Coordinates of C-alpha atoms in Angstrom, one line a residue:
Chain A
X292 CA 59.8 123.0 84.5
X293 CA 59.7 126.3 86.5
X294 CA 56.9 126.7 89.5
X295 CA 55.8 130.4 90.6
X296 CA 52.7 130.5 92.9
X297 CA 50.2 133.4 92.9
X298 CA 49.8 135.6 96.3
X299 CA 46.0 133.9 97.0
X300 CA 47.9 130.2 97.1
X301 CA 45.8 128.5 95.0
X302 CA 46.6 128.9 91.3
X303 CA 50.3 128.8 90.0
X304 CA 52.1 128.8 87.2
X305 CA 54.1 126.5 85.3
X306 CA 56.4 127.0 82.7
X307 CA 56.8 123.6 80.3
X308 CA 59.0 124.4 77.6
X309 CA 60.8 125.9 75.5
X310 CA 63.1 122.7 76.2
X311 CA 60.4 120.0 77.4
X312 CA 60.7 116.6 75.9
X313 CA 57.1 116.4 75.1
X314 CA 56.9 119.6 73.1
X315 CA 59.0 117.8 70.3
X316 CA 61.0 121.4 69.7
X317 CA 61.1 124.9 70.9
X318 CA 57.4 125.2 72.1
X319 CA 56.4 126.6 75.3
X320 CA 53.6 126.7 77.2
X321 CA 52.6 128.7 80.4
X322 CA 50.2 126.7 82.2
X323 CA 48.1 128.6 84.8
X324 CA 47.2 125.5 87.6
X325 CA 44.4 124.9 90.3
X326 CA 46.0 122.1 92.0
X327 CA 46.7 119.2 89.2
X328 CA 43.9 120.8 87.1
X329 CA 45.2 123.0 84.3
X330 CA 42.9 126.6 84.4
X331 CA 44.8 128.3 81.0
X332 CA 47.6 127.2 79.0
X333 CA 48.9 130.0 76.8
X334 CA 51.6 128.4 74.0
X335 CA 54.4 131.0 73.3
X336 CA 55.9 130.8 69.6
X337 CA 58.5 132.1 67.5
X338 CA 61.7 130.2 69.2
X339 CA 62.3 128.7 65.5
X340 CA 60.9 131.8 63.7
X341 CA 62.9 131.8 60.2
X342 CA 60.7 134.3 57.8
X343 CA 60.0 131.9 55.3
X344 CA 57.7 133.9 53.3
X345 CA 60.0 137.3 53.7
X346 CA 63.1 134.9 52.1
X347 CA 60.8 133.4 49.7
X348 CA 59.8 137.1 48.3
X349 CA 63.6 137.3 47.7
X350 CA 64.4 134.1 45.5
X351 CA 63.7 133.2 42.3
X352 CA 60.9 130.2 42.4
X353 CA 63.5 127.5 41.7
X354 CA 66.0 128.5 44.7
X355 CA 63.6 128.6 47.1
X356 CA 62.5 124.4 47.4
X357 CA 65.6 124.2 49.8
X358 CA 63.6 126.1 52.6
X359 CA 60.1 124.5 51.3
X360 CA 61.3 121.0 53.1
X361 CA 63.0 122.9 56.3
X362 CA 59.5 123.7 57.5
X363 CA 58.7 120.4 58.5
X364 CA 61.1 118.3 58.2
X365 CA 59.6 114.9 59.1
X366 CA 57.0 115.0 55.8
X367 CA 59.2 117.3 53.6
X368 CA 58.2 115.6 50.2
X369 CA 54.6 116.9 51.1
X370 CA 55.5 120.4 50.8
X371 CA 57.7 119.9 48.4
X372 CA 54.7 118.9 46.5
X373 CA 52.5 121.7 47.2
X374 CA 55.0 124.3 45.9
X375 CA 55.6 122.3 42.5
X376 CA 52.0 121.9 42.0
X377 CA 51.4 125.9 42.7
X378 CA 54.2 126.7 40.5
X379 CA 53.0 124.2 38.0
X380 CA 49.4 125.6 38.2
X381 CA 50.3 128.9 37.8
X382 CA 52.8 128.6 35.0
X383 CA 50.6 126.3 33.0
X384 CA 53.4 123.1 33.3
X385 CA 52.6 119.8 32.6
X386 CA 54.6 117.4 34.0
X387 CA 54.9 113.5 32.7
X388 CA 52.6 111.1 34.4
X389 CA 55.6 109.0 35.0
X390 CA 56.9 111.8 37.8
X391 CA 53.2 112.3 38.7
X392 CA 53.3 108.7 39.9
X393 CA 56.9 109.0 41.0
X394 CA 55.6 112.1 43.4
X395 CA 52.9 110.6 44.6
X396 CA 55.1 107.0 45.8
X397 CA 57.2 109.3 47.5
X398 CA 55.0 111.6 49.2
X399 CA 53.2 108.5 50.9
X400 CA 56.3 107.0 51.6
X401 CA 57.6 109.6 53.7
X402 CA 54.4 110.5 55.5
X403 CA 54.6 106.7 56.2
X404 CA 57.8 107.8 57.9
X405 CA 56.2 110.8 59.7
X406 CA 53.6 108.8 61.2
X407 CA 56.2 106.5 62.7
X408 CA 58.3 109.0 64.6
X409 CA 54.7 110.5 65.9
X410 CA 53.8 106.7 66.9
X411 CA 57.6 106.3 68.7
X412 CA 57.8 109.5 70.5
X413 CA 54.0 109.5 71.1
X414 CA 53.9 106.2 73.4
X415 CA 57.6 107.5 74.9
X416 CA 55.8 110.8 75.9
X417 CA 53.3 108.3 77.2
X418 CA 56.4 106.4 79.2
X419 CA 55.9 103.4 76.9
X420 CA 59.8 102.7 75.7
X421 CA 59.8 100.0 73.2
X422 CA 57.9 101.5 70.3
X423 CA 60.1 103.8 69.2
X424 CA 63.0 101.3 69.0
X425 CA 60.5 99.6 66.3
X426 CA 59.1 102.7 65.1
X427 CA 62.7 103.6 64.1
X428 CA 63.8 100.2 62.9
X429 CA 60.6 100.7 60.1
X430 CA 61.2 104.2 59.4
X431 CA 65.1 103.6 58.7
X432 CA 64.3 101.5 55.8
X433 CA 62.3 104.2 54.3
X434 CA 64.9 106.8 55.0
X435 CA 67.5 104.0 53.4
X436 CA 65.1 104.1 50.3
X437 CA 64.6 107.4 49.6
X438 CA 68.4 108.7 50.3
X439 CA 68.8 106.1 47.3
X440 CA 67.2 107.7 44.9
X441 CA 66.8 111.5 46.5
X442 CA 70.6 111.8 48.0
X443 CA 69.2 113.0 51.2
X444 CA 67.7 111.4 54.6
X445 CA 65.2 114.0 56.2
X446 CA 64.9 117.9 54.5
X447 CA 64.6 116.5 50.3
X448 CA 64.6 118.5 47.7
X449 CA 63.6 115.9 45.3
X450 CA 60.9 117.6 42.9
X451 CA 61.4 120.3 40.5
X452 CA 59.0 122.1 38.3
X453 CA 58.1 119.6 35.4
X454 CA 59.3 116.0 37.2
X455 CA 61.6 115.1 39.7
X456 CA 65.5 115.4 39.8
X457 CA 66.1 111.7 39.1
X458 CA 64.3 108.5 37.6
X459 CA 63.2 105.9 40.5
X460 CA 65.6 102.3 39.2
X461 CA 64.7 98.8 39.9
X462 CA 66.2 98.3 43.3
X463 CA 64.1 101.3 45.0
X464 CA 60.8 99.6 43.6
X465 CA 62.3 95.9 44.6
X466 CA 63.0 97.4 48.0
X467 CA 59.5 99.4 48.5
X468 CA 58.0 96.3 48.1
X469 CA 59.8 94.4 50.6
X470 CA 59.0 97.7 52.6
X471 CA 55.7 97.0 51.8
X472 CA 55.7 93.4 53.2
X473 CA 57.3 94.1 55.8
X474 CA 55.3 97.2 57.1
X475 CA 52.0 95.6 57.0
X476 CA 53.6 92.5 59.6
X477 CA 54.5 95.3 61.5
X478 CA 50.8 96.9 61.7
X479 CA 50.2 94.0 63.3
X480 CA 52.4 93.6 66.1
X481 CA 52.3 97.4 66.7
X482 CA 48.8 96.4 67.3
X483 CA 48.7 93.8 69.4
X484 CA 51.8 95.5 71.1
X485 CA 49.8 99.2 71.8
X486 CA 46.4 99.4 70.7
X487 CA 45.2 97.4 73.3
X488 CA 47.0 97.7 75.9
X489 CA 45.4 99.5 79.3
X490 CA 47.4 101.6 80.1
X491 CA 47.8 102.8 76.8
X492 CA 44.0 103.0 76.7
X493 CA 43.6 104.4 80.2
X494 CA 46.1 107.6 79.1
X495 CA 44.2 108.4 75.8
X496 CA 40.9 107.3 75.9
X497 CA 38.4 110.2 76.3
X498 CA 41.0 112.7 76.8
X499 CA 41.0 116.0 74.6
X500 CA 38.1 115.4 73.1
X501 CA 37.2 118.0 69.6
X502 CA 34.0 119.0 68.8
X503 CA 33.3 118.9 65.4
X504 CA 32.1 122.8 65.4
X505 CA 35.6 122.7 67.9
X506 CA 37.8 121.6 64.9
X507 CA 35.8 123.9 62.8
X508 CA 36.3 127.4 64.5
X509 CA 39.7 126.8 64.7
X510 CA 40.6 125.7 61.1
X511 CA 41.7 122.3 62.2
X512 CA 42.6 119.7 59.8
X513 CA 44.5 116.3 59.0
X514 CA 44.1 113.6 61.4
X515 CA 42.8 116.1 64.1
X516 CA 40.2 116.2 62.5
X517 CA 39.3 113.3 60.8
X518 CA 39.7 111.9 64.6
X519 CA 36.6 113.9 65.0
X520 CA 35.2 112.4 62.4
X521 CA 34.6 114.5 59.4
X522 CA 36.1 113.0 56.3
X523 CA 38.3 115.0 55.4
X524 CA 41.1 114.8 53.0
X525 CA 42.5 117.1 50.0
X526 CA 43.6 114.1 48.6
X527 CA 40.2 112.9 48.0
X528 CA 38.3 116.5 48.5
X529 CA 40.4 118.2 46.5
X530 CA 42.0 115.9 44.4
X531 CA 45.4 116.9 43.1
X532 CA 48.4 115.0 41.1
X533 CA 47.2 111.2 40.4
X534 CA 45.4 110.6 43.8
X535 CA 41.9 110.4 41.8
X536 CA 43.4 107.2 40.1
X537 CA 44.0 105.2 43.3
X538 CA 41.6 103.3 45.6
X539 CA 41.9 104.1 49.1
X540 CA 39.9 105.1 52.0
X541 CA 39.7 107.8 54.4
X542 CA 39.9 106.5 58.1
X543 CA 38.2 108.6 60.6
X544 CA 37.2 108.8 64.5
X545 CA 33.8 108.2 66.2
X546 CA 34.7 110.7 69.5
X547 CA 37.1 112.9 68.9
X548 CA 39.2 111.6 71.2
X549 CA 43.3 111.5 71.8
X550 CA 42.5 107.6 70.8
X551 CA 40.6 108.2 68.0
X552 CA 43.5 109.9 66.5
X553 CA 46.2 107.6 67.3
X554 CA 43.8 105.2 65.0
X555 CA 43.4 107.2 62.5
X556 CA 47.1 108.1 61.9
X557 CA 48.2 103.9 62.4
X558 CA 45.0 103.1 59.9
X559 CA 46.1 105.6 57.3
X560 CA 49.7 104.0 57.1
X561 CA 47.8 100.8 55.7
X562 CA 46.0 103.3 53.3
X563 CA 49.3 104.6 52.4
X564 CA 50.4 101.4 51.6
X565 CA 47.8 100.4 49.6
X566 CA 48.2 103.7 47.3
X567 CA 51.6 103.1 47.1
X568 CA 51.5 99.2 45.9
X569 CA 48.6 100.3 43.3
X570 CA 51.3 103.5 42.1
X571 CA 54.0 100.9 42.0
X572 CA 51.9 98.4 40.0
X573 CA 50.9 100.7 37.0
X574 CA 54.4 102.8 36.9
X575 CA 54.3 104.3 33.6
X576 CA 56.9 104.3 31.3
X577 CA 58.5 107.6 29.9
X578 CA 60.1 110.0 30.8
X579 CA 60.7 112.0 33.7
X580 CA 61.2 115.6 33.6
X581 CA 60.3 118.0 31.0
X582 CA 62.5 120.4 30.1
X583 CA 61.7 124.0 31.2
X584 CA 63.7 127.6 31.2
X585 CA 65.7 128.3 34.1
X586 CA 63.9 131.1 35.1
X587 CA 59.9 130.7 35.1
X588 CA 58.1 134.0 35.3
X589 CA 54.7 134.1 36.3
X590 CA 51.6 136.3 35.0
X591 CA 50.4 138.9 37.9
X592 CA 47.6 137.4 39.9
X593 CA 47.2 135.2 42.8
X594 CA 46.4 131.5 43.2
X595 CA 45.7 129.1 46.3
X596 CA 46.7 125.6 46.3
X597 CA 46.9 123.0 49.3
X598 CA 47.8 119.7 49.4
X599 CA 47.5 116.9 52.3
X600 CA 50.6 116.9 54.5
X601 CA 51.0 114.4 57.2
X602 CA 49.9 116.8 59.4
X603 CA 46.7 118.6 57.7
X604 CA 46.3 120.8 55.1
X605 CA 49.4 123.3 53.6
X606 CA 48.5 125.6 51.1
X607 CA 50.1 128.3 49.6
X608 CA 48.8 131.5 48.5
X609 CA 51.3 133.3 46.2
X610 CA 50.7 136.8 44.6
X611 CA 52.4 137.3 41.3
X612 CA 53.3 140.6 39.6
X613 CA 54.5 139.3 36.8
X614 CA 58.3 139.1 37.9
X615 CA 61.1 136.3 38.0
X616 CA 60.1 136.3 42.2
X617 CA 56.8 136.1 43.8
X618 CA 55.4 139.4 45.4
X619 CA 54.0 138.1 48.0
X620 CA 53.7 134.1 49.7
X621 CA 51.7 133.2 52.4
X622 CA 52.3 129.5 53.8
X623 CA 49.5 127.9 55.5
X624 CA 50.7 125.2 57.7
X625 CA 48.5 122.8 59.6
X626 CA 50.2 122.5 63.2
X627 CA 49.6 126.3 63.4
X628 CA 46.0 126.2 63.1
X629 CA 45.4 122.7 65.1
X630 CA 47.7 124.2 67.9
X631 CA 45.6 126.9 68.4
X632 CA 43.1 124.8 70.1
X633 CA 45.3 124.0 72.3
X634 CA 44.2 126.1 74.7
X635 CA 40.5 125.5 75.0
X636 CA 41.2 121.5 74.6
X637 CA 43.2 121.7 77.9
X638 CA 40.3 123.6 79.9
X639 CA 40.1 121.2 82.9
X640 CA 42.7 118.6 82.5
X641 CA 45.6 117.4 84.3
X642 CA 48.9 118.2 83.7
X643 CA 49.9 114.5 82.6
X644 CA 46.8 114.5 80.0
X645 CA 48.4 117.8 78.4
X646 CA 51.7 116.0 77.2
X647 CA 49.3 113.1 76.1
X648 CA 46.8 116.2 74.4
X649 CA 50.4 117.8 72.7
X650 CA 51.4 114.4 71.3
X651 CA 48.0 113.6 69.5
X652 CA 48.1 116.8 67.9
X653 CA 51.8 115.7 66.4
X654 CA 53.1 118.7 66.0
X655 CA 55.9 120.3 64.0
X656 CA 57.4 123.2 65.9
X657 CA 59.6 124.4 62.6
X658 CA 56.4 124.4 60.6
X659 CA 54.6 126.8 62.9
X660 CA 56.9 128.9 63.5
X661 CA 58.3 128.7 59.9
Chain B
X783 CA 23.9 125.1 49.6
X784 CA 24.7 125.5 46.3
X785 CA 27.1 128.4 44.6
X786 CA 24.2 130.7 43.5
X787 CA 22.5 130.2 47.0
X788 CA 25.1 131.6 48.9
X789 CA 26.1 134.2 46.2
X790 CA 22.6 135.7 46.8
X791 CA 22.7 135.1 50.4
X792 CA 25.9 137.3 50.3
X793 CA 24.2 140.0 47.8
X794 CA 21.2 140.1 49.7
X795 CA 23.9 141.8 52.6
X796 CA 26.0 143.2 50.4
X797 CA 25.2 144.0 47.0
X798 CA 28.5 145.2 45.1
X799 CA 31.0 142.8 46.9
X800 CA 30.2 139.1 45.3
X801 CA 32.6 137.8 42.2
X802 CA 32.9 134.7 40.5
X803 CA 36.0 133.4 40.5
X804 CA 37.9 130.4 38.0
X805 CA 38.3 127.6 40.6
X806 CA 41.1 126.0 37.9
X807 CA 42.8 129.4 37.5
X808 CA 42.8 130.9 41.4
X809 CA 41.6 128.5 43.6
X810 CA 38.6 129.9 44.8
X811 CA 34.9 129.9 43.3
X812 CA 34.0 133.0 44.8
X813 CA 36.0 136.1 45.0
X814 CA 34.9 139.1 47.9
X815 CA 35.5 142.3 48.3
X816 CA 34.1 143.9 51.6
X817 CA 34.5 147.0 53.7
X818 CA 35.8 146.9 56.9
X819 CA 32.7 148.0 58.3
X820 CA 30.7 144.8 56.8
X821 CA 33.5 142.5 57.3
X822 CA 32.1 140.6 60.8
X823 CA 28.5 140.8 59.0
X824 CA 29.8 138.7 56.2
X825 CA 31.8 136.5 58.3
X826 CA 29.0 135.9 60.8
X827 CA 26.9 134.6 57.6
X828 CA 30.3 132.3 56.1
X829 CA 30.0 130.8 60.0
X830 CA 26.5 130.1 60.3
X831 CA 27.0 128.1 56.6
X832 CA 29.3 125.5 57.7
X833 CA 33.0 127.1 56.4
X834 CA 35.8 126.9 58.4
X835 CA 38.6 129.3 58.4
X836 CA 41.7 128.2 56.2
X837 CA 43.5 131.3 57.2
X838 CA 44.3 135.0 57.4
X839 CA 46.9 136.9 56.1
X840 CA 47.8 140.4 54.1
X841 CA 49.6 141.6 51.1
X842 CA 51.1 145.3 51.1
X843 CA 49.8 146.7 48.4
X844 CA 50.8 150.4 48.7
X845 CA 48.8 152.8 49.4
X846 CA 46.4 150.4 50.7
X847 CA 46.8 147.2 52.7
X848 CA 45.1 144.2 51.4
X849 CA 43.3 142.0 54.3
X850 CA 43.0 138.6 52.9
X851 CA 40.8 135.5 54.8
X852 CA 40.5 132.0 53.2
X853 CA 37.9 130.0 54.0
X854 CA 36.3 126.4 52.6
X855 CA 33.8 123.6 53.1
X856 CA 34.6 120.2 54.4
X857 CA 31.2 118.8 52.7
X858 CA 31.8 119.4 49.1
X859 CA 35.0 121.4 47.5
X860 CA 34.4 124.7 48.2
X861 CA 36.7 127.6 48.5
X862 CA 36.0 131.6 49.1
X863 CA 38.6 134.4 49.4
X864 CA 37.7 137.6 50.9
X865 CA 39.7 140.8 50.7
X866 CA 39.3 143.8 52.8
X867 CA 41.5 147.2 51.6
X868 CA 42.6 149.2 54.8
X869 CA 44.7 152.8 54.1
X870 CA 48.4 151.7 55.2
X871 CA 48.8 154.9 57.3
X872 CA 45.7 153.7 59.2
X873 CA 45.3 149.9 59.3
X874 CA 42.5 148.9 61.4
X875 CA 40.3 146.5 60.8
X876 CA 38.1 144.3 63.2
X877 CA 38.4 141.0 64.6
X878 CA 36.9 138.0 63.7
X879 CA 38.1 135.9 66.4
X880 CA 34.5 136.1 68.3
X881 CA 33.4 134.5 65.5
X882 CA 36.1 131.9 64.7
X883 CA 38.7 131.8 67.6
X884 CA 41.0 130.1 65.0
X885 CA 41.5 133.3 64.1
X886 CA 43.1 134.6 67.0
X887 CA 46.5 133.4 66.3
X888 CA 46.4 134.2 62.5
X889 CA 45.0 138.1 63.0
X890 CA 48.3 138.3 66.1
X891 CA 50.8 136.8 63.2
X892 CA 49.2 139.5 60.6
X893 CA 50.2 142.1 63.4
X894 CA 53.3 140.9 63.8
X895 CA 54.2 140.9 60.0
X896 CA 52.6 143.8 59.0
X897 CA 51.3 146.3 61.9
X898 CA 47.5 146.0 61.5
X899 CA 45.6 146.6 64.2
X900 CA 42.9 144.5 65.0
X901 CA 40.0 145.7 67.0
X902 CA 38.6 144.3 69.9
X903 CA 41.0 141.7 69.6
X904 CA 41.6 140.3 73.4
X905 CA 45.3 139.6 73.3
X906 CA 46.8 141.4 70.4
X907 CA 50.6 141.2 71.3
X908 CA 53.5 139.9 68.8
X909 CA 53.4 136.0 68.1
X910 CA 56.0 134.9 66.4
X911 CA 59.4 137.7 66.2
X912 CA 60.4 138.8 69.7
X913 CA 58.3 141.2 72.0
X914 CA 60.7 144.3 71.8
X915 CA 61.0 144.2 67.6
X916 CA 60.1 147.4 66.6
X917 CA 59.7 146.2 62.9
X918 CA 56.8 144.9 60.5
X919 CA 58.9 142.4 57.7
X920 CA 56.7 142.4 55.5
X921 CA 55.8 145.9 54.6
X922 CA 57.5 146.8 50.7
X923 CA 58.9 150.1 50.3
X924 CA 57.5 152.9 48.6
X925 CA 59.9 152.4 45.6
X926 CA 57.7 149.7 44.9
X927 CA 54.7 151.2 43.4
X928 CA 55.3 150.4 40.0
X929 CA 55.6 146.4 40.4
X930 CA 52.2 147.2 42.7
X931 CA 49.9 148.4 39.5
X932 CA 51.0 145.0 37.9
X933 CA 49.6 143.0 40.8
X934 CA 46.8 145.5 40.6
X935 CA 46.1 144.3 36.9
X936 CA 46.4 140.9 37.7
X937 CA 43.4 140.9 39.8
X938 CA 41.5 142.7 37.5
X939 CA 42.0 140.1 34.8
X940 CA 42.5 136.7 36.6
X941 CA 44.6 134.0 35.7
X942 CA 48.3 133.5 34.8
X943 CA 50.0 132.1 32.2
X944 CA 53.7 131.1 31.7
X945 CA 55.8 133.5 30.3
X946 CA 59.4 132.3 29.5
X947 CA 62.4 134.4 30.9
X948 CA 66.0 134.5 29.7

């Protein structure tokens, strides 16, 4: 951190970032200070900057799934999903249920994983140490399980336009339901372990606290603002894939608070768990691809489609003019719009309660700046 | 509020602008087209309804520079698009941040990507490619003007269907 004072003594600067710890990536902030009482904080973007939507203008739909998981890379398969349902949409494809399911088991198994690195480096922002050693310890067996059948650990590009690349076996479902077993022991102990602890509590309870109007002038979604909350979910709202045909709730916050949200994240890994035991139970048999052309042109016209990230909602809006690559794709990521808050959550706060703010808001730094 | 309550809401502000749009085919259920004049008029109404800004963005469509805001209900599945045309020799268009400082960040990106200058916005400075670029990515080249008229059509007609390449 860099300190510059102003002439009149009283308010100075401070530079967090873009190499801070708690900024989980290239963010940084410019904090204008009265003492330990933050005045402005002004978030400076665009270390990460790729052009996502300028390279995706330049590919044919198919190529471009490599950079749809490179956005955020900690729940990839979600926006892997999201394109293959747009492009599905669009083009009319029906894909078997059997990789609907598929999709859905391993959506929810790696937003299980995202949830767990935000509840690890969450309490280490927060000075806690030991959760993340068990955060990790969980989250490695889902890696394990989808490098099995996916090939890779972190950015997948599992799902293609009418299935997925590869049939799930016995051994992944044996192994997800051992995950299962285990994961819901886990709940427990992170409980007892965290969610009760006081200093825990004293760090996150009534700090940031989101309006409900708050989360809605500024677009915010996903946990941020079911914290708040409002329920919230495209999941349920919106329902895409197979998520009408499973049972599961959407957990939400009384306050607002940074609290509210760390419950609402750890409760929706239970829900997660439940959607993917019910998925697992009625697995359909069949197959699981359909065969398309190699090159999928779409009609001209545009079409909007989000799905439910780990982080809030992603949606694409893609303009077609009829050729073999789109015209024109706009990417809507959730970090972007539930940092933008960032600002006028901090009004008033100490500095320490602005790395505990940033962490609630589990951010992505790759998927904002994209 | 039901569709045809805020339809008529809308008309009663501005007549020519409201479309019905296939939710199954687009995404949206209603489809608007608005000046830049009676752009913050509309938006004020959208904000006192209860919809929260999904996003903002804009699609070069030469001569003209489509303006294009998102936004949808948390209470029941509800989504509108709105599109503004702005001359691309002359893109201005006012802000909405006043009314939803969400969009603050998305109007700066729209900047950034494409040069359009937003009015009365209170920091309108690059956001995400470096201060000194002297660039807009996302603006097409002239020599695209044909594949333009086929988005063009597109609109006009709604909807896609797959058509199978080699």
């Amino acid at each position: 951190m860099e300190i510059s004072a102003d002439r009149d003594g009283n308010t100075f600067y401070l530079n967090m970032g873009p190499q801070h710890p708690s900024t989980h990536g290239v963010l940084r902030v410019i904090l204008k200070m009265n003492g330990e009482y933050i005045q402005e904080a002004e978030c400076v973007l665009g270390y990460i900057h790729r052009m996502h939507e300028k390279i995706g203008e330049s590919m044919f739909f198919s190529q471009f799934y490599a950079y749809m998981s490179r956005m955020d890379y900690l729940s990839a398969m979600a926006y892997n999903h999201g394109y293959t349902g747009l492009i599905e949409k669009m083009a009319g494809i029906e894909p078997p249920l059997r990789a609907e399911y598929i999709r859905v088991i391993t959506v929810e198994l790696n937003r299980i994983s995202s949830h767990l690195v935000w509840l690890g480096a969450y309490l280490l922002d927060l000075g806690a140490f030991t959760p993340i050693m068990y955060a990790f310890d969980d989250r490695e067996m889902i890696l394990d399980l989808l490098e099995s059948i996916t090939g890779s650990r972190l950015t997948y590009s599992y799902f293609r336009f009418g299935g997925v690349c590869k049939d799930i076996d016995e051994d992944f479902i044996r192994g997800t339901r051992a995950f299962i077993k285990k994961m819901r022991s886990r709940l427990k102990m992170y409980d007892t372990l965290v969610t009760k602890n006081v200093i825990f509590i004293g760090r996150v309870k009534d700090i940031g606290i989101i309006s409900q109007d708050m989360a809605r002038r500024y677009g915010a979604t996903g946990p941020v603002l079911r914290g708040s909350g409002i329920e919230y979910d495209i999941r349920k709202n919106e329902p895409y894939s197979v998520y009408p045909e499973f049972d599961f709730d959407i957990p939400t916050g009384s306050t607002g608070d940074a609290r509210d949200r760390y419950l609402v994240r750890v409760a929706e890994i239970e829900q997660s768990l439940r959607i993917i035991e019910q998925a697992l139970d009625r697995l359909p048999d069949g197959p699981y691809r359909t065969e398309i052309p190699p090159f999928i042109e779409l009609e001209p016209g545009d079409c909007y489609f989000p799905v439910e990230s780990a982080r809030g909602e992603f949606g694409i809006y893609l303009v077609s003019n009829g050729e073999k690559r789109p015209y024109r794709m706009k990417l809507r990521t959730p970090s972007f719009s539930n940092l933008s808050l960032f600002n006028e959550l901090t009004k008033g706060y100490m500095i320490a309660d602005a790395v505990s703010i940033l962490g609630s808001l589990d951010l992505v730094i790759p998927e904002i700046d994209r | 509020m039901s569709h045809d309550a805020l339809k008529q809401a809308i008309q009663t502000i501005l007549p020519e602008a409201v479309k019905d749009s296939s939710y199954n085919e687009t995404g949206h259920h209603l489809d608007i087209t608005v000046s830049s004049e009676s752009l913050v008029q509309l938006v004020e109404v959208l904000d006192q309804k209860g919809f929260y800004l999904v996003d903002v963005t804009a699609v070069d469509l030469i001569p003209e520079i489509e303006v294009v805001y998102h936004f949808a209900l948390w209470q029941k599945l509800y989504r509108i698009i709105v599109r503004a045309y702005i001359p691309r020799n002359h893109p201005e268009i006012p802000t909405i941040s006043h009314i939803y400082p969400g969009a603050d960040w998305h109007e700066r990106e729209t900047f950034d990507f494409f040069g359009i200058k937003f009015l009365n916005h209170p920091e309108l400075k690059r956001l995400l490619l470096p201060e000194d670029a002297d660039f807009h990515p996302l603006l097409k080249k002239e020599s695209l003007l044909e594949k333009v008229e086929a988005v063009r059509s597109g609109f006009r007609k709604g909807g896609c269907r797959i058509t199978y390449g080699d």
